[in-house]
């Protein structure tokens, strides 16, 4: 065990196998990415917005993997949370199964076990693998192989909640209690899962959601400072990171990672800062790590003691700083880690071009490969009222324009996850829906 622990400590950043993670991409592109990359020690993120899609994916993988599938219908009292928990638990079981299978493989060319080590960046563990492959003595080679098997680490299945997507739900025309809103039910679904991973909160502060976190034991640190379900804040500037970290600390919640996103460079919503580029933002974080810790620590410790969770000596959990958005080459990744001292990076758009990782149909993949600068623009297409990067000839954009030409602007909005507008109706509807745009 001592040998394994020491080997972990010299792996790149945070003891992880890789220096990068795969961020969330929409509701569908990365919905099953963990099943494709976690066995190689790569962390990836799925969206919790669409519980209906997650239920469909659970049905598909249960049938594919020989698992018993029992549908969770709309008549279930807590259907959204139950669907999310069931899908996340399924991913957890299947990934454990895949990793066990991988560890038992031979170190043969093309095997998943060999691929695991070949994909690693330069590290102590990668060097051990290279040394094993070059070993002439068969006994030494076998011993090294057995040691390498113990060093295999599965990637995390992280989840993302966009705090702005928090529809209040109704049952038979009556508003349901606050804990049944989309964001809070999504949080509950993750909190009650078996996963040991991260909750990534994006799109700003949601007081109801942030306060609800303290209802679940998995978000509190144990006596050694370890947290089963860590909180990650996706932020665009230092001030936002400090404000949100303090807010969470008041309820005994520790932010384990500040994930800086280059808003104007990311492939989705552009939560733009006021003229600040990524470089100066990262420079402020580089020099301000201790400022955040020192400002948050007394608030956090006071909150824990008030809840009877802290003793005389509270072990402060770790805090990582990562960055994502617009990274396209290994050189850029290395520069961000070396110069700004970040603990890792997120690669999204490049993985849209990797069919083994994300779900992109072949026709759209060809459009992405052929796209030039002028084919992508910052649109007002998002119902959230935030600028959104759009590919001009994507199927969704062509369909949107076609509906306008036909005199039927807007979509059907069958699922209603962004139904939040009451300008013309008593019950909320989506501003991208046909019902809203006709009235508007």
Tab-separated table of C-alpha atoms in Angstrom:
chain	number	residue	atom	x	y	z
A	1	UNK	CA	0.000	0.000	0.000
A	2	UNK	CA	2.867	2.390	0.789
A	3	UNK	CA	4.322	1.802	-2.668
A	4	UNK	CA	0.983	2.513	-4.346
A	5	UNK	CA	0.446	5.684	-2.297
A	6	UNK	CA	3.890	7.064	-3.116
A	7	UNK	CA	3.355	6.375	-6.806
A	8	UNK	CA	0.038	8.241	-6.733
A	9	UNK	CA	1.661	11.280	-5.158
A	10	UNK	CA	3.997	11.807	-8.076
A	11	UNK	CA	1.349	11.587	-10.767
A	12	UNK	CA	0.511	14.892	-12.481
A	13	UNK	CA	-1.575	17.390	-10.508
A	14	UNK	CA	-3.864	16.278	-7.732
A	15	UNK	CA	-2.766	12.636	-7.964
A	16	UNK	CA	-4.908	12.193	-11.064
A	17	UNK	CA	-3.891	10.227	-14.125
A	18	UNK	CA	-4.417	13.184	-16.474
A	19	UNK	CA	-3.972	16.938	-16.335
A	20	UNK	CA	-7.215	17.634	-18.225
A	21	UNK	CA	-10.941	16.946	-17.900
A	22	UNK	CA	-13.749	16.844	-20.462
A	23	UNK	CA	-16.352	19.510	-19.585
A	24	UNK	CA	-20.094	19.219	-20.043
A	25	UNK	CA	-21.253	19.814	-23.628
A	26	UNK	CA	-24.978	20.387	-23.978
A	27	UNK	CA	-27.413	17.819	-22.673
A	28	UNK	CA	-26.618	15.050	-25.143
A	29	UNK	CA	-23.064	15.295	-26.470
A	30	UNK	CA	-21.471	14.052	-23.226
A	31	UNK	CA	-24.442	12.233	-21.658
A	32	UNK	CA	-22.575	8.893	-21.712
A	33	UNK	CA	-18.989	10.112	-22.158
A	34	UNK	CA	-17.963	8.716	-18.728
A	35	UNK	CA	-18.719	5.196	-19.983
A	36	UNK	CA	-16.270	5.796	-22.819
A	37	UNK	CA	-13.361	7.477	-21.021
A	38	UNK	CA	-13.531	6.814	-17.245
A	39	UNK	CA	-11.786	3.439	-17.635
A	40	UNK	CA	-8.753	5.380	-18.888
A	41	UNK	CA	-8.639	7.589	-15.794
A	42	UNK	CA	-10.186	10.603	-17.558
A	43	UNK	CA	-12.715	12.800	-15.730
A	44	UNK	CA	-15.772	13.968	-17.648
A	45	UNK	CA	-19.013	15.804	-16.926
A	46	UNK	CA	-22.658	15.213	-17.786
A	47	UNK	CA	-25.579	17.622	-17.626
A	48	UNK	CA	-28.485	16.988	-15.233
A	49	UNK	CA	-30.914	19.258	-17.112
A	50	UNK	CA	-32.810	16.580	-19.060
A	51	UNK	CA	-33.923	13.772	-16.747
A	52	UNK	CA	-36.104	12.326	-19.532
A	53	UNK	CA	-32.989	11.836	-21.687
A	54	UNK	CA	-31.141	10.279	-18.742
A	55	UNK	CA	-34.012	7.828	-18.278
A	56	UNK	CA	-33.884	6.916	-21.974
A	57	UNK	CA	-30.139	6.376	-21.707
A	58	UNK	CA	-30.611	4.199	-18.626
A	59	UNK	CA	-33.071	2.013	-20.516
A	60	UNK	CA	-30.645	1.715	-23.442
A	61	UNK	CA	-27.642	0.737	-21.319
A	62	UNK	CA	-29.594	-1.601	-19.044
A	63	UNK	CA	-30.728	-3.553	-22.093
A	64	UNK	CA	-27.242	-3.448	-23.614
A	65	UNK	CA	-25.442	-4.570	-20.434
A	66	UNK	CA	-28.006	-7.114	-19.244
A	67	UNK	CA	-29.180	-5.040	-16.273
A	68	UNK	CA	-32.790	-5.133	-15.054
A	69	UNK	CA	-34.646	-1.980	-16.142
A	70	UNK	CA	-37.680	-0.735	-14.235
A	71	UNK	CA	-39.078	2.463	-15.721
A	72	UNK	CA	-39.468	5.571	-13.561
A	73	UNK	CA	-42.625	7.190	-14.897
A	74	UNK	CA	-44.006	10.694	-14.503
A	75	UNK	CA	-46.432	9.405	-11.891
A	76	UNK	CA	-43.526	8.752	-9.491
A	77	UNK	CA	-43.705	11.367	-6.716
A	78	UNK	CA	-40.061	12.444	-7.089
A	79	UNK	CA	-39.522	11.309	-10.673
A	80	UNK	CA	-36.822	13.795	-11.678
A	81	UNK	CA	-34.544	13.075	-8.711
A	82	UNK	CA	-35.204	9.331	-8.920
A	83	UNK	CA	-34.309	9.199	-12.630
A	84	UNK	CA	-31.062	11.093	-12.073
A	85	UNK	CA	-30.045	8.881	-9.140
A	86	UNK	CA	-30.835	5.690	-11.072
A	87	UNK	CA	-28.797	6.750	-14.133
A	88	UNK	CA	-25.796	7.918	-12.077
A	89	UNK	CA	-25.815	4.682	-10.059
A	90	UNK	CA	-25.893	2.691	-13.293
A	91	UNK	CA	-22.863	4.610	-14.622
A	92	UNK	CA	-21.065	4.000	-11.322
A	93	UNK	CA	-21.646	0.224	-11.513
A	94	UNK	CA	-20.773	-0.106	-15.190
A	95	UNK	CA	-17.544	1.902	-14.861
A	96	UNK	CA	-16.436	-0.163	-11.870
A	97	UNK	CA	-17.099	-3.260	-13.960
A	98	UNK	CA	-15.111	-1.849	-16.896
A	99	UNK	CA	-12.133	-0.927	-14.709
A	100	UNK	CA	-12.096	-4.379	-13.089
A	101	UNK	CA	-12.173	-5.961	-16.536
A	102	UNK	CA	-9.365	-3.646	-17.713
A	103	UNK	CA	-7.137	-4.505	-14.734
A	104	UNK	CA	-7.461	-8.198	-15.524
A	105	UNK	CA	-6.429	-7.856	-19.163
A	106	UNK	CA	-3.013	-8.748	-20.522
A	107	UNK	CA	-0.516	-6.034	-21.449
A	108	UNK	CA	-1.090	-6.825	-25.097
A	109	UNK	CA	-0.982	-4.358	-28.018
A	110	UNK	CA	-4.389	-2.754	-28.469
A	111	UNK	CA	-5.774	-3.869	-25.084
A	112	UNK	CA	-7.549	-1.351	-22.873
A	113	UNK	CA	-4.959	-1.967	-20.177
A	114	UNK	CA	-2.086	-1.024	-22.479
A	115	UNK	CA	-4.063	1.940	-23.821
A	116	UNK	CA	-4.604	3.211	-20.252
A	117	UNK	CA	-0.869	3.644	-19.719
A	118	UNK	CA	-0.103	4.758	-23.277
A	119	UNK	CA	-2.567	7.646	-22.917
A	120	UNK	CA	-0.915	8.930	-19.740
A	121	UNK	CA	1.159	12.125	-19.881
A	122	UNK	CA	4.790	12.089	-18.764
A	123	UNK	CA	4.712	10.937	-15.150
A	124	UNK	CA	6.204	8.442	-12.735
A	125	UNK	CA	3.492	5.913	-13.568
A	126	UNK	CA	4.048	6.320	-17.319
A	127	UNK	CA	7.788	5.790	-16.745
A	128	UNK	CA	7.074	2.577	-14.832
A	129	UNK	CA	5.057	1.330	-17.796
A	130	UNK	CA	7.833	2.158	-20.265
A	131	UNK	CA	10.349	0.437	-17.981
A	132	UNK	CA	8.123	-2.674	-17.788
A	133	UNK	CA	7.783	-2.855	-21.561
A	134	UNK	CA	11.566	-2.728	-21.950
A	135	UNK	CA	12.288	-5.332	-19.252
A	136	UNK	CA	14.027	-8.512	-20.457
A	137	UNK	CA	13.657	-10.600	-17.309
A	138	UNK	CA	10.244	-12.294	-17.384
A	139	UNK	CA	9.945	-12.527	-13.571
A	140	UNK	CA	10.705	-8.811	-13.130
A	141	UNK	CA	8.341	-7.994	-15.962
A	142	UNK	CA	5.472	-9.923	-14.320
A	143	UNK	CA	6.087	-8.252	-10.958
A	144	UNK	CA	6.081	-4.807	-12.560
A	145	UNK	CA	2.859	-5.626	-14.413
A	146	UNK	CA	1.108	-6.625	-11.187
A	147	UNK	CA	2.236	-3.381	-9.568
A	148	UNK	CA	1.017	-1.342	-12.533
A	149	UNK	CA	-2.424	-2.948	-12.275
A	150	UNK	CA	-2.760	-1.535	-8.745
A	151	UNK	CA	-2.063	1.972	-10.065
A	152	UNK	CA	-5.053	2.050	-12.436
A	153	UNK	CA	-7.484	4.786	-11.358
A	154	UNK	CA	-10.951	5.325	-12.806
A	155	UNK	CA	-11.993	8.765	-13.975
A	156	UNK	CA	-14.721	10.692	-12.173
A	157	UNK	CA	-18.328	11.048	-13.311
A	158	UNK	CA	-18.907	14.712	-12.545
A	159	UNK	CA	-22.289	16.403	-12.977
A	160	UNK	CA	-23.275	19.932	-13.964
A	161	UNK	CA	-26.218	22.018	-12.801
A	162	UNK	CA	-26.826	25.351	-14.518
A	163	UNK	CA	-28.173	27.373	-11.618
A	164	UNK	CA	-30.302	29.591	-13.873
A	165	UNK	CA	-32.263	26.569	-15.108
A	166	UNK	CA	-34.465	26.163	-12.050
A	167	UNK	CA	-38.040	25.834	-13.239
A	168	UNK	CA	-40.698	25.838	-10.526
A	169	UNK	CA	-42.888	22.793	-11.111
A	170	UNK	CA	-46.653	22.423	-10.826
A	171	UNK	CA	-48.875	19.443	-10.088
A	172	UNK	CA	-52.544	19.631	-11.110
A	173	UNK	CA	-52.237	23.406	-11.454
A	174	UNK	CA	-50.751	23.894	-7.974
A	175	UNK	CA	-47.171	24.938	-7.338
A	176	UNK	CA	-45.064	22.188	-5.773
A	177	UNK	CA	-42.748	22.863	-2.784
A	178	UNK	CA	-39.424	24.558	-3.577
A	179	UNK	CA	-37.403	21.337	-3.256
A	180	UNK	CA	-39.187	20.013	-6.370
A	181	UNK	CA	-37.823	22.770	-8.628
A	182	UNK	CA	-35.597	21.498	-11.435
A	183	UNK	CA	-32.261	22.542	-9.905
A	184	UNK	CA	-33.025	21.346	-6.371
A	185	UNK	CA	-34.455	18.027	-7.568
A	186	UNK	CA	-31.374	17.582	-9.765
A	187	UNK	CA	-29.138	18.241	-6.781
A	188	UNK	CA	-31.078	15.704	-4.720
A	189	UNK	CA	-30.718	13.126	-7.478
A	190	UNK	CA	-26.924	13.516	-7.442
A	191	UNK	CA	-26.672	13.722	-3.637
A	192	UNK	CA	-28.487	10.400	-3.211
A	193	UNK	CA	-26.350	8.592	-5.804
A	194	UNK	CA	-23.428	6.292	-5.022
A	195	UNK	CA	-20.951	8.460	-6.919
A	196	UNK	CA	-17.835	9.902	-5.332
A	197	UNK	CA	-17.301	12.873	-7.617
A	198	UNK	CA	-17.938	16.586	-8.175
A	199	UNK	CA	-20.988	18.805	-8.539
A	200	UNK	CA	-20.200	21.639	-10.947
A	201	UNK	CA	-22.355	24.735	-10.409
A	202	UNK	CA	-22.429	27.192	-13.298
A	203	UNK	CA	-24.230	30.374	-14.397
A	204	UNK	CA	-24.146	32.277	-11.109
A	205	UNK	CA	-25.402	32.175	-7.547
A	206	UNK	CA	-28.753	30.530	-6.745
A	207	UNK	CA	-29.423	31.078	-2.995
A	208	UNK	CA	-32.096	28.362	-2.726
A	209	UNK	CA	-29.907	25.784	-4.448
A	210	UNK	CA	-26.764	26.740	-2.511
A	211	UNK	CA	-28.630	26.585	0.784
A	212	UNK	CA	-30.056	23.154	-0.071
A	213	UNK	CA	-26.546	21.673	-0.375
A	214	UNK	CA	-26.114	21.623	3.397
A	215	UNK	CA	-29.050	19.173	3.682
A	216	UNK	CA	-26.832	16.297	2.476
A	217	UNK	CA	-23.977	14.735	4.457
A	218	UNK	CA	-21.967	13.854	1.336
A	219	UNK	CA	-21.082	17.534	0.767
A	220	UNK	CA	-19.456	17.929	4.204
A	221	UNK	CA	-15.787	17.145	4.814
A	222	UNK	CA	-14.878	14.310	7.181
A	223	UNK	CA	-12.343	14.644	10.011
A	224	UNK	CA	-9.485	14.235	7.487
A	225	UNK	CA	-10.778	16.949	5.154
A	226	UNK	CA	-12.030	14.460	2.544
A	227	UNK	CA	-15.356	15.122	0.830
A	228	UNK	CA	-17.340	12.406	-0.948
A	229	UNK	CA	-19.156	14.855	-3.222
A	230	UNK	CA	-17.082	17.952	-3.881
A	231	UNK	CA	-18.388	21.345	-4.983
A	232	UNK	CA	-16.907	22.984	-8.074
A	233	UNK	CA	-17.769	26.577	-8.991
A	234	UNK	CA	-17.529	27.549	-12.626
A	235	UNK	CA	-16.576	31.241	-12.511
A	236	UNK	CA	-15.540	33.982	-14.918
A	237	UNK	CA	-13.664	36.273	-12.516
A	238	UNK	CA	-11.980	36.473	-9.110
A	239	UNK	CA	-14.662	38.584	-7.438
A	240	UNK	CA	-17.414	36.099	-8.302
A	241	UNK	CA	-15.301	33.212	-6.992
A	242	UNK	CA	-14.738	34.968	-3.664
A	243	UNK	CA	-18.392	36.007	-3.185
A	244	UNK	CA	-19.792	32.567	-3.973
A	245	UNK	CA	-17.156	30.768	-1.873
A	246	UNK	CA	-18.043	32.914	1.145
A	247	UNK	CA	-21.761	32.346	0.609
A	248	UNK	CA	-21.312	28.578	0.610
A	249	UNK	CA	-18.909	28.651	3.563
A	250	UNK	CA	-21.644	30.189	5.736
A	251	UNK	CA	-23.469	26.856	5.617
A	252	UNK	CA	-20.334	24.746	6.105
A	253	UNK	CA	-19.844	24.037	2.411
A	254	UNK	CA	-16.286	24.034	1.051
A	255	UNK	CA	-15.507	24.842	-2.594
A	256	UNK	CA	-13.017	22.187	-3.709
A	257	UNK	CA	-12.378	23.668	-7.136
A	258	UNK	CA	-12.669	27.046	-8.821
A	259	UNK	CA	-13.107	26.327	-12.515
A	260	UNK	CA	-12.371	29.438	-14.560
A	261	UNK	CA	-14.061	29.495	-17.945
A	262	UNK	CA	-12.944	31.694	-20.827
A	263	UNK	CA	-16.511	32.790	-21.478
A	264	UNK	CA	-16.032	34.280	-24.925
A	265	UNK	CA	-13.964	31.289	-26.042
A	266	UNK	CA	-16.225	28.520	-24.806
A	267	UNK	CA	-18.509	26.722	-27.242
A	268	UNK	CA	-21.786	27.476	-25.463
A	269	UNK	CA	-23.196	30.384	-23.493
A	270	UNK	CA	-20.904	33.414	-23.368
A	271	UNK	CA	-21.163	34.767	-19.832
A	272	UNK	CA	-18.945	37.645	-20.821
A	273	UNK	CA	-16.906	39.677	-18.367
A	274	UNK	CA	-16.644	43.417	-18.914
A	275	UNK	CA	-13.676	43.551	-21.235
A	276	UNK	CA	-11.401	41.301	-19.176
A	277	UNK	CA	-9.421	38.729	-21.128
A	278	UNK	CA	-8.457	35.321	-19.775
A	279	UNK	CA	-4.793	36.210	-19.136
A	280	UNK	CA	-5.389	39.015	-16.596
A	281	UNK	CA	-8.149	36.949	-14.931
A	282	UNK	CA	-5.771	34.007	-14.468
A	283	UNK	CA	-3.056	36.351	-13.210
A	284	UNK	CA	-5.403	37.544	-10.450
A	285	UNK	CA	-6.152	33.962	-9.428
A	286	UNK	CA	-2.451	33.092	-9.567
A	287	UNK	CA	-1.648	35.724	-6.977
A	288	UNK	CA	-4.897	35.401	-5.052
A	289	UNK	CA	-5.118	31.733	-4.058
A	290	UNK	CA	-4.220	32.434	-0.441
A	291	UNK	CA	-6.506	35.476	-0.352
A	292	UNK	CA	-9.510	33.266	-1.058
A	293	UNK	CA	-8.455	30.646	1.493
A	294	UNK	CA	-7.773	33.195	4.244
A	295	UNK	CA	-11.081	34.998	3.596
A	296	UNK	CA	-13.183	31.837	3.522
A	297	UNK	CA	-11.510	29.802	6.264
A	298	UNK	CA	-12.880	31.608	9.371
A	299	UNK	CA	-16.407	31.654	7.910
A	300	UNK	CA	-16.201	27.963	7.069
A	301	UNK	CA	-14.834	26.913	10.466
A	302	UNK	CA	-17.435	28.985	12.341
A	303	UNK	CA	-20.253	27.401	10.310
A	304	UNK	CA	-18.987	23.860	10.944
A	305	UNK	CA	-18.705	24.400	14.692
A	306	UNK	CA	-22.211	25.906	14.776
A	307	UNK	CA	-23.432	22.645	13.233
A	308	UNK	CA	-21.492	20.504	15.665
A	309	UNK	CA	-19.205	19.242	12.895
A	310	UNK	CA	-15.929	20.838	13.903
A	311	UNK	CA	-13.585	20.178	16.786
A	312	UNK	CA	-10.634	22.174	18.070
A	313	UNK	CA	-8.683	21.375	14.933
A	314	UNK	CA	-10.528	21.470	11.583
A	315	UNK	CA	-8.639	19.982	8.648
A	316	UNK	CA	-9.101	22.311	5.706
A	317	UNK	CA	-9.987	20.454	2.481
A	318	UNK	CA	-7.911	21.009	-0.646
A	319	UNK	CA	-8.853	23.613	-3.239
A	320	UNK	CA	-7.906	23.335	-6.904
A	321	UNK	CA	-7.931	26.021	-9.597
A	322	UNK	CA	-8.559	24.924	-13.174
A	323	UNK	CA	-9.337	26.648	-16.450
A	324	UNK	CA	-11.299	25.703	-19.565
A	325	UNK	CA	-12.539	27.235	-22.803
A	326	UNK	CA	-10.793	27.703	-26.118
A	327	UNK	CA	-7.906	25.300	-25.464
A	328	UNK	CA	-6.961	23.494	-28.652
A	329	UNK	CA	-3.366	22.251	-28.416
A	330	UNK	CA	-1.096	20.502	-25.881
A	331	UNK	CA	1.180	23.566	-25.970
A	332	UNK	CA	-1.669	25.824	-24.791
A	333	UNK	CA	-2.534	23.340	-22.060
A	334	UNK	CA	1.084	23.199	-20.865
A	335	UNK	CA	1.454	26.978	-20.934
A	336	UNK	CA	-1.653	27.520	-18.801
A	337	UNK	CA	-0.484	24.965	-16.236
A	338	UNK	CA	3.141	26.099	-16.127
A	339	UNK	CA	2.802	29.874	-16.360
A	340	UNK	CA	-0.394	30.419	-14.355
A	341	UNK	CA	0.056	27.442	-12.047
A	342	UNK	CA	-3.448	26.030	-12.569
A	343	UNK	CA	-4.057	22.472	-11.401
A	344	UNK	CA	-5.664	21.291	-14.631
A	345	UNK	CA	-7.471	22.303	-17.804
A	346	UNK	CA	-10.731	21.469	-19.524
A	347	UNK	CA	-10.872	20.452	-23.195
A	348	UNK	CA	-14.321	20.602	-24.774
A	349	UNK	CA	-14.550	21.560	-28.459
A	350	UNK	CA	-11.609	19.362	-29.580
A	351	UNK	CA	-13.484	16.323	-28.235
A	352	UNK	CA	-16.527	17.189	-30.350
A	353	UNK	CA	-14.412	15.849	-33.208
A	354	UNK	CA	-13.726	12.521	-31.446
A	355	UNK	CA	-16.557	10.010	-32.081
A	356	UNK	CA	-15.120	7.632	-29.446
A	357	UNK	CA	-15.821	10.290	-26.786
A	358	UNK	CA	-18.865	12.381	-27.712
A	359	UNK	CA	-22.182	11.856	-29.489
A	360	UNK	CA	-22.143	13.812	-32.751
A	361	UNK	CA	-23.852	12.484	-35.864
A	362	UNK	CA	-21.663	12.099	-38.942
A	363	UNK	CA	-23.353	14.865	-40.943
A	364	UNK	CA	-22.872	17.423	-38.179
A	365	UNK	CA	-19.331	16.206	-37.568
A	366	UNK	CA	-18.464	17.026	-41.179
A	367	UNK	CA	-19.938	20.527	-40.723
A	368	UNK	CA	-17.798	21.083	-37.639
A	369	UNK	CA	-14.661	19.907	-39.440
A	370	UNK	CA	-15.336	22.237	-42.375
A	371	UNK	CA	-16.354	25.298	-40.305
A	372	UNK	CA	-14.411	28.546	-40.709
A	373	UNK	CA	-14.394	31.622	-38.467
A	374	UNK	CA	-17.260	33.215	-40.382
A	375	UNK	CA	-19.449	30.111	-39.921
A	376	UNK	CA	-19.693	30.660	-36.157
A	377	UNK	CA	-21.369	33.692	-34.605
A	378	UNK	CA	-22.559	34.982	-31.246
A	379	UNK	CA	-26.344	34.717	-31.407
A	380	UNK	CA	-29.335	35.698	-29.274
A	381	UNK	CA	-30.869	32.248	-29.757
A	382	UNK	CA	-30.765	31.120	-26.131
A	383	UNK	CA	-33.963	31.431	-24.058
A	384	UNK	CA	-31.739	32.236	-21.078
A	385	UNK	CA	-31.133	35.696	-22.518
A	386	UNK	CA	-27.373	35.090	-22.660
A	387	UNK	CA	-25.373	35.301	-25.931
A	388	UNK	CA	-24.805	31.838	-27.382
A	389	UNK	CA	-22.238	30.609	-29.912
A	390	UNK	CA	-23.994	29.174	-32.967
A	391	UNK	CA	-22.862	27.278	-36.068
A	392	UNK	CA	-24.721	28.957	-38.946
A	393	UNK	CA	-25.526	25.750	-40.820
A	394	UNK	CA	-26.299	23.502	-37.824
A	395	UNK	CA	-29.544	21.544	-38.126
A	396	UNK	CA	-31.121	23.423	-35.218
A	397	UNK	CA	-30.267	26.818	-36.733
A	398	UNK	CA	-31.566	25.845	-40.183
A	399	UNK	CA	-34.768	24.532	-38.606
A	400	UNK	CA	-35.217	27.739	-36.597
A	401	UNK	CA	-34.906	29.886	-39.728
A	402	UNK	CA	-37.235	27.594	-41.660
A	403	UNK	CA	-39.945	27.917	-39.006
A	404	UNK	CA	-39.660	31.708	-39.192
A	405	UNK	CA	-40.008	31.655	-42.993
A	406	UNK	CA	-43.067	29.416	-42.681
A	407	UNK	CA	-44.693	31.875	-40.276
A	408	UNK	CA	-44.385	29.543	-37.272
A	409	UNK	CA	-41.467	30.868	-35.195
A	410	UNK	CA	-40.403	29.024	-32.071
A	411	UNK	CA	-40.373	25.357	-31.132
A	412	UNK	CA	-42.886	23.057	-29.458
A	413	UNK	CA	-40.954	23.025	-26.164
A	414	UNK	CA	-42.310	19.625	-25.125
A	415	UNK	CA	-40.053	19.218	-22.065
A	416	UNK	CA	-40.239	22.798	-20.792
A	417	UNK	CA	-36.922	22.904	-18.936
A	418	UNK	CA	-36.474	26.606	-19.796
A	419	UNK	CA	-40.107	27.549	-19.171
A	420	UNK	CA	-39.672	30.625	-16.983
A	421	UNK	CA	-41.524	33.478	-18.714
A	422	UNK	CA	-44.920	34.719	-17.458
A	423	UNK	CA	-45.259	37.854	-19.610
A	424	UNK	CA	-48.385	36.525	-21.331
A	425	UNK	CA	-49.382	33.517	-19.229
A	426	UNK	CA	-50.078	32.508	-15.646
A	427	UNK	CA	-48.019	29.322	-15.856
A	428	UNK	CA	-44.414	29.843	-17.064
A	429	UNK	CA	-43.593	29.140	-20.707
A	430	UNK	CA	-40.321	29.175	-22.657
A	431	UNK	CA	-39.438	32.328	-24.608
A	432	UNK	CA	-38.168	30.099	-27.454
A	433	UNK	CA	-41.530	28.343	-27.746
A	434	UNK	CA	-44.075	28.879	-30.498
A	435	UNK	CA	-46.668	29.843	-27.874
A	436	UNK	CA	-44.523	32.701	-26.553
A	437	UNK	CA	-43.249	33.994	-29.898
A	438	UNK	CA	-46.729	34.122	-31.423
A	439	UNK	CA	-47.926	36.306	-28.550
A	440	UNK	CA	-44.785	38.426	-28.589
